[in-house]
């Protein structure tokens, strides 16, 4: 823990040392709130955050890679990665510290949307358990997307390439098993394949938690995927 803290602090504060971090947070906030209002937050007359959670995974597909693309790519481009590995800190600790710092920054972005939850509580009588479950699902989805982005960032010196590849993978992971894809594929693939795709679908797992169900299989899916990607991140960096 004593080795993790200085790297974590340096990485986390790094998001606020340039205007880019503030711009990313502002754009994310405007997109999420804007989509919620466009989806009928006021006109539906529901005391819930359904209109916020429904489009949230699609916004995270862009937001998370925008935050995580610099994790390793910038270190490689500037050459500071060589200096980083001369420190008396294990590579595993550095990987974990960078990941946790980026995840905390993302949580701040999600916390900004709590203004809509407060408004909902003021206007009606929402089920706070459903809202809590939805935010847990959002953090777990963000964690999985971030771990994927960390691997992509470790594979290149170019942040733009890391961003584009991460968006494509996260988009595929979200579409996989979605109702839209199931309708598109129709009867051209066996039902067992569609069931497997749904089992691996980010959208399906998040939708379950946004309904108020903290499903163990969904939590296990996100935690195991994040851990596997961080392990892959460690292997790529140590090569």
CSV table of C-alpha atoms in Angstrom, one decimal:
chain,number,residue,atom,x,y,z
A,1,UNK,CA,0.0,0.0,0.0
A,2,UNK,CA,2.8,2.4,0.8
A,3,UNK,CA,4.3,1.9,-2.7
A,4,UNK,CA,0.9,2.2,-4.4
A,5,UNK,CA,-0.1,5.5,-2.8
A,6,UNK,CA,2.5,7.9,-4.5
A,7,UNK,CA,1.9,6.5,-8.0
A,8,UNK,CA,-1.9,6.6,-7.4
A,9,UNK,CA,-1.7,10.2,-6.2
A,10,UNK,CA,0.5,11.3,-9.1
A,11,UNK,CA,-1.8,9.6,-11.7
A,12,UNK,CA,-5.0,10.9,-10.2
A,13,UNK,CA,-3.8,14.5,-9.8
A,14,UNK,CA,-2.5,14.3,-13.3
A,15,UNK,CA,-6.0,14.3,-14.7
A,16,UNK,CA,-6.5,17.8,-13.2
A,17,UNK,CA,-3.2,19.4,-14.1
A,18,UNK,CA,-4.5,20.2,-17.6
A,19,UNK,CA,-7.8,21.4,-19.0
A,20,UNK,CA,-8.3,18.1,-20.8
A,21,UNK,CA,-9.5,16.4,-17.6
A,22,UNK,CA,-12.1,19.1,-16.9
A,23,UNK,CA,-13.3,19.1,-20.5
A,24,UNK,CA,-13.8,15.3,-20.5
A,25,UNK,CA,-15.8,15.5,-17.3
A,26,UNK,CA,-17.9,18.4,-18.6
A,27,UNK,CA,-18.6,16.7,-21.9
A,28,UNK,CA,-19.5,13.5,-20.2
A,29,UNK,CA,-21.9,15.2,-17.8
A,30,UNK,CA,-23.6,17.2,-20.6
A,31,UNK,CA,-24.0,14.1,-22.8
A,32,UNK,CA,-25.5,11.9,-20.0
A,33,UNK,CA,-27.9,14.6,-18.7
A,34,UNK,CA,-28.7,15.7,-22.2
A,35,UNK,CA,-29.6,12.1,-23.3
A,36,UNK,CA,-31.7,11.6,-20.1
A,37,UNK,CA,-33.7,14.8,-20.8
A,38,UNK,CA,-34.0,13.9,-24.5
A,39,UNK,CA,-35.3,10.4,-23.5
A,40,UNK,CA,-38.2,12.0,-21.6
A,41,UNK,CA,-36.9,12.4,-18.0
A,42,UNK,CA,-39.6,14.9,-17.3
A,43,UNK,CA,-42.4,13.9,-19.7
A,44,UNK,CA,-42.5,10.3,-18.6
A,45,UNK,CA,-43.6,11.2,-15.1
A,46,UNK,CA,-41.5,8.4,-13.5
A,47,UNK,CA,-39.6,8.9,-10.3
A,48,UNK,CA,-36.7,6.9,-11.6
A,49,UNK,CA,-33.3,7.2,-13.4
A,50,UNK,CA,-34.3,4.8,-16.3
A,51,UNK,CA,-33.7,7.5,-18.8
A,52,UNK,CA,-30.2,8.1,-17.4
A,53,UNK,CA,-29.2,4.4,-17.1
A,54,UNK,CA,-30.6,3.2,-20.5
A,55,UNK,CA,-28.1,5.2,-22.7
A,56,UNK,CA,-25.2,5.2,-20.1
A,57,UNK,CA,-23.3,2.1,-21.5
A,58,UNK,CA,-23.2,3.8,-24.9
A,59,UNK,CA,-21.7,7.0,-23.5
A,60,UNK,CA,-19.2,5.0,-21.5
A,61,UNK,CA,-18.0,3.4,-24.7
A,62,UNK,CA,-16.5,6.8,-25.6
A,63,UNK,CA,-15.9,8.3,-22.2
A,64,UNK,CA,-13.8,5.4,-20.7
A,65,UNK,CA,-11.3,5.1,-23.6
A,66,UNK,CA,-10.9,9.0,-23.6
A,67,UNK,CA,-9.9,8.7,-19.9
A,68,UNK,CA,-7.7,5.6,-20.2
A,69,UNK,CA,-6.0,6.0,-23.5
A,70,UNK,CA,-3.1,7.9,-21.9
A,71,UNK,CA,-2.4,5.3,-19.2
A,72,UNK,CA,0.6,3.7,-20.9
A,73,UNK,CA,0.7,5.2,-24.4
A,74,UNK,CA,1.8,8.6,-23.0
A,75,UNK,CA,4.5,7.0,-20.8
A,76,UNK,CA,5.9,5.1,-23.9
A,77,UNK,CA,5.8,8.2,-26.2
A,78,UNK,CA,7.6,10.5,-23.7
A,79,UNK,CA,10.0,7.8,-22.6
A,80,UNK,CA,9.1,8.2,-19.0
A,81,UNK,CA,8.2,4.5,-18.7
A,82,UNK,CA,11.9,3.7,-18.5
A,83,UNK,CA,12.2,6.1,-15.5
A,84,UNK,CA,9.1,4.6,-14.0
A,85,UNK,CA,10.5,1.1,-13.9
A,86,UNK,CA,13.7,2.3,-12.2
A,87,UNK,CA,11.7,3.1,-9.1
A,88,UNK,CA,11.7,0.5,-6.3
A,89,UNK,CA,8.1,-0.4,-7.0
A,90,UNK,CA,6.8,-3.6,-8.5
A,91,UNK,CA,5.2,-3.5,-12.0
A,92,UNK,CA,2.1,-5.0,-10.5
A,93,UNK,CA,1.8,-2.1,-8.1
A,94,UNK,CA,2.2,0.4,-10.9
A,95,UNK,CA,-0.4,-1.3,-13.1
A,96,UNK,CA,-2.9,-1.3,-10.1
A,97,UNK,CA,-2.2,2.3,-9.1
A,98,UNK,CA,-2.7,3.6,-12.6
A,99,UNK,CA,-6.0,1.6,-12.9
A,100,UNK,CA,-7.4,2.8,-9.6
A,101,UNK,CA,-6.5,6.4,-10.2
A,102,UNK,CA,-8.3,6.4,-13.6
A,103,UNK,CA,-11.3,4.5,-12.0
A,104,UNK,CA,-11.6,7.2,-9.3
A,105,UNK,CA,-11.6,9.9,-11.9
A,106,UNK,CA,-14.4,8.0,-13.8
A,107,UNK,CA,-16.3,7.7,-10.5
A,108,UNK,CA,-16.2,11.5,-10.1
A,109,UNK,CA,-17.7,11.7,-13.6
A,110,UNK,CA,-20.5,9.4,-12.5
A,111,UNK,CA,-21.0,11.2,-9.3
A,112,UNK,CA,-21.7,14.4,-11.2
A,113,UNK,CA,-24.9,12.7,-12.5
A,114,UNK,CA,-26.1,12.4,-9.0
A,115,UNK,CA,-27.6,15.8,-9.5
A,116,UNK,CA,-30.3,14.1,-11.5
A,117,UNK,CA,-30.9,11.6,-8.6
A,118,UNK,CA,-31.3,14.5,-6.2
A,119,UNK,CA,-33.8,16.1,-8.5
A,120,UNK,CA,-35.7,12.8,-8.8
A,121,UNK,CA,-35.8,12.6,-5.0
A,122,UNK,CA,-37.1,16.2,-4.8
A,123,UNK,CA,-39.8,15.7,-7.4
A,124,UNK,CA,-41.0,12.2,-6.4
A,125,UNK,CA,-40.5,9.1,-4.3
A,126,UNK,CA,-37.9,7.0,-6.2
A,127,UNK,CA,-36.7,3.5,-5.3
A,128,UNK,CA,-33.3,4.3,-4.0
A,129,UNK,CA,-32.3,0.6,-4.0
A,130,UNK,CA,-32.8,0.6,-7.8
A,131,UNK,CA,-30.7,3.8,-8.2
A,132,UNK,CA,-28.0,2.4,-6.0
A,133,UNK,CA,-27.9,-0.9,-8.0
A,134,UNK,CA,-27.7,1.1,-11.2
A,135,UNK,CA,-24.7,3.1,-10.1
A,136,UNK,CA,-23.0,-0.1,-8.9
A,137,UNK,CA,-23.6,-1.5,-12.4
A,138,UNK,CA,-22.2,1.6,-14.0
A,139,UNK,CA,-19.0,1.5,-11.9
A,140,UNK,CA,-18.5,-2.2,-12.7
A,141,UNK,CA,-19.1,-1.6,-16.4
A,142,UNK,CA,-16.7,1.3,-16.3
A,143,UNK,CA,-14.1,-0.9,-14.5
A,144,UNK,CA,-14.3,-3.5,-17.3
A,145,UNK,CA,-14.1,-0.9,-20.1
A,146,UNK,CA,-11.1,0.7,-18.4
A,147,UNK,CA,-9.2,-2.6,-18.0
A,148,UNK,CA,-9.7,-3.2,-21.7
A,149,UNK,CA,-8.5,0.3,-22.5
A,150,UNK,CA,-5.5,-0.2,-20.3
A,151,UNK,CA,-4.4,-3.2,-22.3
A,152,UNK,CA,-4.9,-1.3,-25.6
A,153,UNK,CA,-2.9,1.7,-24.2
A,154,UNK,CA,-0.1,-0.7,-23.2
A,155,UNK,CA,0.2,-2.0,-26.8
A,156,UNK,CA,1.0,1.3,-28.5
A,157,UNK,CA,2.7,4.7,-28.1
A,158,UNK,CA,-0.1,6.5,-29.9
A,159,UNK,CA,-3.1,7.6,-27.7
A,160,UNK,CA,-5.4,8.0,-30.7
A,161,UNK,CA,-4.8,4.4,-31.8
A,162,UNK,CA,-5.4,3.2,-28.2
A,163,UNK,CA,-8.6,5.2,-28.1
A,164,UNK,CA,-9.9,3.9,-31.5
A,165,UNK,CA,-9.1,0.3,-30.7
A,166,UNK,CA,-10.6,0.5,-27.2
A,167,UNK,CA,-13.9,2.1,-28.5
A,168,UNK,CA,-14.2,-0.7,-31.1
A,169,UNK,CA,-13.7,-3.5,-28.6
A,170,UNK,CA,-16.0,-1.9,-26.0
A,171,UNK,CA,-18.6,-1.3,-28.7
A,172,UNK,CA,-18.4,-4.9,-29.8
A,173,UNK,CA,-18.6,-6.1,-26.2
A,174,UNK,CA,-21.8,-4.0,-25.7
A,175,UNK,CA,-23.5,-5.0,-28.9
A,176,UNK,CA,-22.7,-8.7,-28.4
A,177,UNK,CA,-25.8,-10.4,-27.0
A,178,UNK,CA,-28.0,-7.3,-27.4
A,179,UNK,CA,-31.6,-7.6,-28.4
A,180,UNK,CA,-30.7,-5.6,-31.6
A,181,UNK,CA,-28.0,-8.2,-32.6
A,182,UNK,CA,-30.3,-11.1,-31.7
A,183,UNK,CA,-33.0,-9.7,-34.1
A,184,UNK,CA,-30.4,-9.0,-36.8
A,185,UNK,CA,-29.0,-12.6,-36.6
A,186,UNK,CA,-32.5,-14.1,-36.4
A,187,UNK,CA,-32.5,-17.8,-37.1
A,188,UNK,CA,-29.2,-17.8,-38.9
A,189,UNK,CA,-27.3,-18.9,-35.8
A,190,UNK,CA,-28.2,-21.6,-33.2
A,191,UNK,CA,-30.1,-20.5,-30.1
A,192,UNK,CA,-27.1,-21.8,-28.0
A,193,UNK,CA,-24.8,-19.2,-29.7
A,194,UNK,CA,-27.3,-16.4,-28.9
A,195,UNK,CA,-27.5,-17.5,-25.3
A,196,UNK,CA,-23.7,-17.5,-25.1
A,197,UNK,CA,-23.5,-14.0,-26.6
A,198,UNK,CA,-26.1,-12.8,-24.1
A,199,UNK,CA,-24.0,-14.3,-21.2
A,200,UNK,CA,-21.0,-12.3,-22.4
A,201,UNK,CA,-23.0,-9.1,-23.1
A,202,UNK,CA,-22.1,-5.9,-21.2
A,203,UNK,CA,-25.5,-4.4,-22.1
A,204,UNK,CA,-27.5,-7.4,-20.7
A,205,UNK,CA,-25.5,-7.4,-17.4
A,206,UNK,CA,-25.8,-3.7,-16.9
A,207,UNK,CA,-29.6,-3.7,-17.8
A,208,UNK,CA,-30.1,-6.3,-15.0
A,209,UNK,CA,-28.4,-4.1,-12.4
A,210,UNK,CA,-30.2,-1.0,-13.6
A,211,UNK,CA,-33.4,-2.8,-12.8
A,212,UNK,CA,-32.3,-3.1,-9.2
A,213,UNK,CA,-30.9,-6.6,-9.2
A,214,UNK,CA,-27.3,-7.0,-8.0
A,215,UNK,CA,-26.9,-10.3,-9.8
A,216,UNK,CA,-23.9,-12.4,-8.6
A,217,UNK,CA,-23.2,-13.6,-12.1
A,218,UNK,CA,-23.1,-10.1,-13.5
A,219,UNK,CA,-20.8,-8.9,-10.7
A,220,UNK,CA,-18.6,-12.0,-11.2
A,221,UNK,CA,-18.5,-11.3,-14.9
A,222,UNK,CA,-17.3,-7.8,-14.5
A,223,UNK,CA,-14.7,-8.6,-11.7
A,224,UNK,CA,-13.2,-11.5,-13.5
A,225,UNK,CA,-13.0,-9.7,-16.8
A,226,UNK,CA,-11.3,-6.7,-15.2
A,227,UNK,CA,-8.9,-8.9,-13.3
A,228,UNK,CA,-8.0,-10.9,-16.5
A,229,UNK,CA,-7.4,-7.7,-18.5
A,230,UNK,CA,-5.2,-6.2,-15.7
A,231,UNK,CA,-3.2,-9.5,-15.8
A,232,UNK,CA,-2.9,-9.1,-19.5
A,233,UNK,CA,-1.9,-5.5,-19.0
A,234,UNK,CA,0.9,-6.6,-16.7
A,235,UNK,CA,2.2,-9.2,-19.1
A,236,UNK,CA,2.3,-6.7,-22.0
A,237,UNK,CA,4.2,-4.1,-19.9
A,238,UNK,CA,6.7,-6.6,-18.6
A,239,UNK,CA,7.6,-7.8,-22.1
